Coordinates of C-alpha atoms in Angstrom, one line a residue:
M1 CA 0.0 0.4 0.3
R2 CA 3.0 2.7 0.6
G3 CA 4.3 2.1 -2.7
A4 CA 1.7 2.8 -5.0
I5 CA 1.0 6.0 -1.9
R6 CA 4.5 6.5 -3.0
T7 CA 4.1 5.9 -6.0
A8 CA 0.6 8.0 -6.3
V9 CA 2.6 11.0 -4.9
G10 CA 5.1 11.1 -6.6
F11 CA 3.5 11.4 -10.0
A12 CA 1.0 14.1 -8.8
A13 CA 4.5 16.1 -8.7
T14 CA 5.6 15.8 -11.8
G15 CA 2.1 16.1 -12.9
L16 CA 2.6 19.6 -10.8
L17 CA 6.3 20.6 -12.0
V18 CA 6.0 20.1 -16.3
L19 CA 2.9 21.8 -15.6
A20 CA 4.1 24.9 -13.5
M21 CA 7.3 24.8 -16.5
S22 CA 4.7 25.2 -19.3
N23 CA 3.1 28.8 -17.8
P24 CA 5.8 31.1 -19.4
A25 CA 4.2 33.5 -16.5
A26 CA 5.7 31.5 -13.6
A27 CA 9.5 32.8 -14.0
V28 CA 8.8 36.6 -14.5
T29 CA 11.2 38.1 -12.3
M30 CA 10.4 41.8 -11.5
E31 CA 12.9 44.3 -13.5
N32 CA 14.4 47.3 -10.6
D33 CA 15.7 50.2 -12.1
T34 CA 16.9 53.2 -11.2
A35 CA 15.7 56.7 -12.9
K36 CA 17.3 58.9 -15.1
R37 CA 15.9 62.5 -14.4
D38 CA 13.8 63.2 -17.3
T39 CA 13.7 67.1 -17.8
S40 CA 10.7 67.2 -20.1
S41 CA 6.9 67.4 -19.7
V42 CA 5.4 65.2 -17.2
P43 CA 3.0 63.0 -19.8
T44 CA -0.6 64.5 -19.5
E45 CA -1.7 60.4 -20.8
F46 CA -1.6 57.0 -18.6
C47 CA -0.5 59.2 -15.2
V48 CA -1.8 58.0 -11.7
G49 CA -1.1 58.9 -8.1
S50 CA -0.4 57.2 -5.7
G51 CA -2.5 57.4 -2.4
N52 CA -1.2 60.6 -1.6
I53 CA -0.8 62.1 -4.4
A54 CA 2.9 62.8 -3.3
A55 CA 4.2 60.4 -6.1
T56 CA 2.2 60.1 -9.8
G57 CA 3.4 57.1 -12.1
C58 CA 3.0 57.3 -16.2
F59 CA 4.0 55.3 -19.0
K60 CA 4.8 55.7 -22.8
P61 CA 3.2 54.1 -25.0
Y62 CA 6.0 55.6 -28.3
G63 CA 9.0 54.4 -26.8
D64 CA 8.0 52.4 -24.3
V65 CA 9.0 55.0 -20.7
V66 CA 7.5 54.6 -17.8
F67 CA 8.6 57.5 -15.1
A68 CA 7.8 58.4 -11.8
S69 CA 7.3 61.9 -10.5
D70 CA 8.0 63.1 -6.8
H71 CA 5.2 66.6 -6.0
S72 CA 6.3 66.7 -2.5
P73 CA 9.0 68.0 -0.4
D74 CA 9.0 65.1 2.1
G75 CA 12.5 63.8 1.3
H76 CA 11.0 60.0 0.6
S77 CA 12.1 58.7 -3.1
V78 CA 8.9 57.5 -5.5
Y79 CA 8.8 54.9 -7.7
T80 CA 6.3 53.3 -10.2
L81 CA 5.6 49.9 -10.6
W82 CA 5.0 48.4 -13.9
Q83 CA 3.3 45.5 -15.4
N84 CA 3.7 43.4 -19.0
Q85 CA 1.0 41.0 -20.4
L86 CA 1.5 39.6 -23.4
R87 CA -1.1 37.4 -25.6
D88 CA -0.7 34.3 -26.4
S89 CA -1.6 32.1 -29.8
T90 CA -4.5 30.9 -27.7
G91 CA -5.6 34.4 -26.8
T92 CA -5.0 34.3 -23.2
W93 CA -3.2 37.2 -21.3
G94 CA -0.5 36.7 -19.7
L95 CA 2.5 37.7 -17.5
Y96 CA 5.9 38.5 -19.3
R97 CA 7.4 41.5 -17.8
N98 CA 7.2 43.2 -14.6
G99 CA 9.2 46.2 -12.6
K100 CA 10.0 49.1 -10.2
C101 CA 11.1 52.3 -11.8
S102 CA 12.3 53.8 -8.7
Y103 CA 13.1 57.5 -8.6
S104 CA 15.2 60.1 -6.0
G105 CA 16.2 62.6 -7.6
G106 CA 14.3 65.2 -5.5
S107 CA 10.5 66.7 -5.2
F108 CA 8.9 68.6 -7.8
S109 CA 11.1 66.2 -10.7
M110 CA 11.0 63.9 -12.7
G111 CA 12.6 60.5 -14.0
S112 CA 12.6 57.8 -16.9
C113 CA 13.2 54.3 -17.1
N114 CA 12.9 53.5 -21.2
K115 CA 12.3 49.8 -21.4
D116 CA 11.2 47.6 -25.1
M117 CA 8.7 46.1 -24.4
Y118 CA 6.9 44.0 -27.6
E119 CA 3.7 46.6 -29.8
H120 CA 1.4 45.9 -29.9
S121 CA 0.2 45.0 -33.2
S122 CA 3.9 42.2 -33.0
K123 CA 3.7 38.9 -32.9
N124 CA 5.5 38.4 -29.8
A125 CA 7.5 35.6 -28.0
W126 CA 4.9 33.9 -26.8
G127 CA 3.7 33.2 -30.1
G128 CA 0.5 36.1 -30.4
K129 CA 0.0 39.3 -30.9
G130 CA -1.4 42.1 -27.7
S131 CA 0.8 43.5 -25.1
K132 CA -0.6 45.8 -22.6
V133 CA 1.3 47.2 -19.9
R134 CA -0.5 49.0 -16.5
V135 CA 1.8 51.4 -14.0
K136 CA 0.8 52.2 -9.5
A137 CA 2.6 55.1 -8.4
C138 CA 4.6 54.6 -4.5
V139 CA 5.9 56.8 -2.3
A140 CA 8.5 55.7 -0.4
D141 CA 8.4 55.6 3.5
F142 CA 9.8 54.8 5.9
G143 CA 7.9 52.0 7.0
D144 CA 4.4 50.2 5.0
D145 CA 4.8 52.7 1.4
T146 CA 2.7 54.4 0.4
C147 CA 1.3 52.8 -3.4
G148 CA -2.0 54.1 -5.7
S149 CA -4.4 51.8 -7.6
W150 CA -2.9 50.6 -10.8
S151 CA -4.3 52.2 -14.2
S152 CA -6.1 50.9 -16.4
W153 CA -4.9 48.9 -19.0
I154 CA -2.9 50.2 -21.7
Y155 CA -1.8 48.9 -25.8
N156 CA 0.9 49.2 -26.1
D157 CA 1.3 50.6 -29.8

């Protein structure tokens, strides 16, 4: 009886391992970037604020640029979290990349992280067509950080 149980457990573990390896999103690691000071104007679309509006996070689809903007002289740095999903050949969306664009250049200034992402209309690494991004602005407070809500998904064209 014990041999049969061990065999069943072994088959179940092997099945879970194969399932995890077949899911491309299972191995996504966070990309951590330090934003470079950016003196261009803050994008006016695809932006969200932190919970206390001391920071803004934006995404510019043309050029694949993530922005982190600091609006408060509180001495805290800011960052923008981002997620990039792709659609596979069956039409299913899944997390492909995610990251953090951190900026510590001071209040009332902005930094940017230039990312290279698949275009929504191009064939991607998963064999489908479709790429979308969303962002979330955060302030690196002492203790728990203050973050706003995720933006809506932005098709990356």
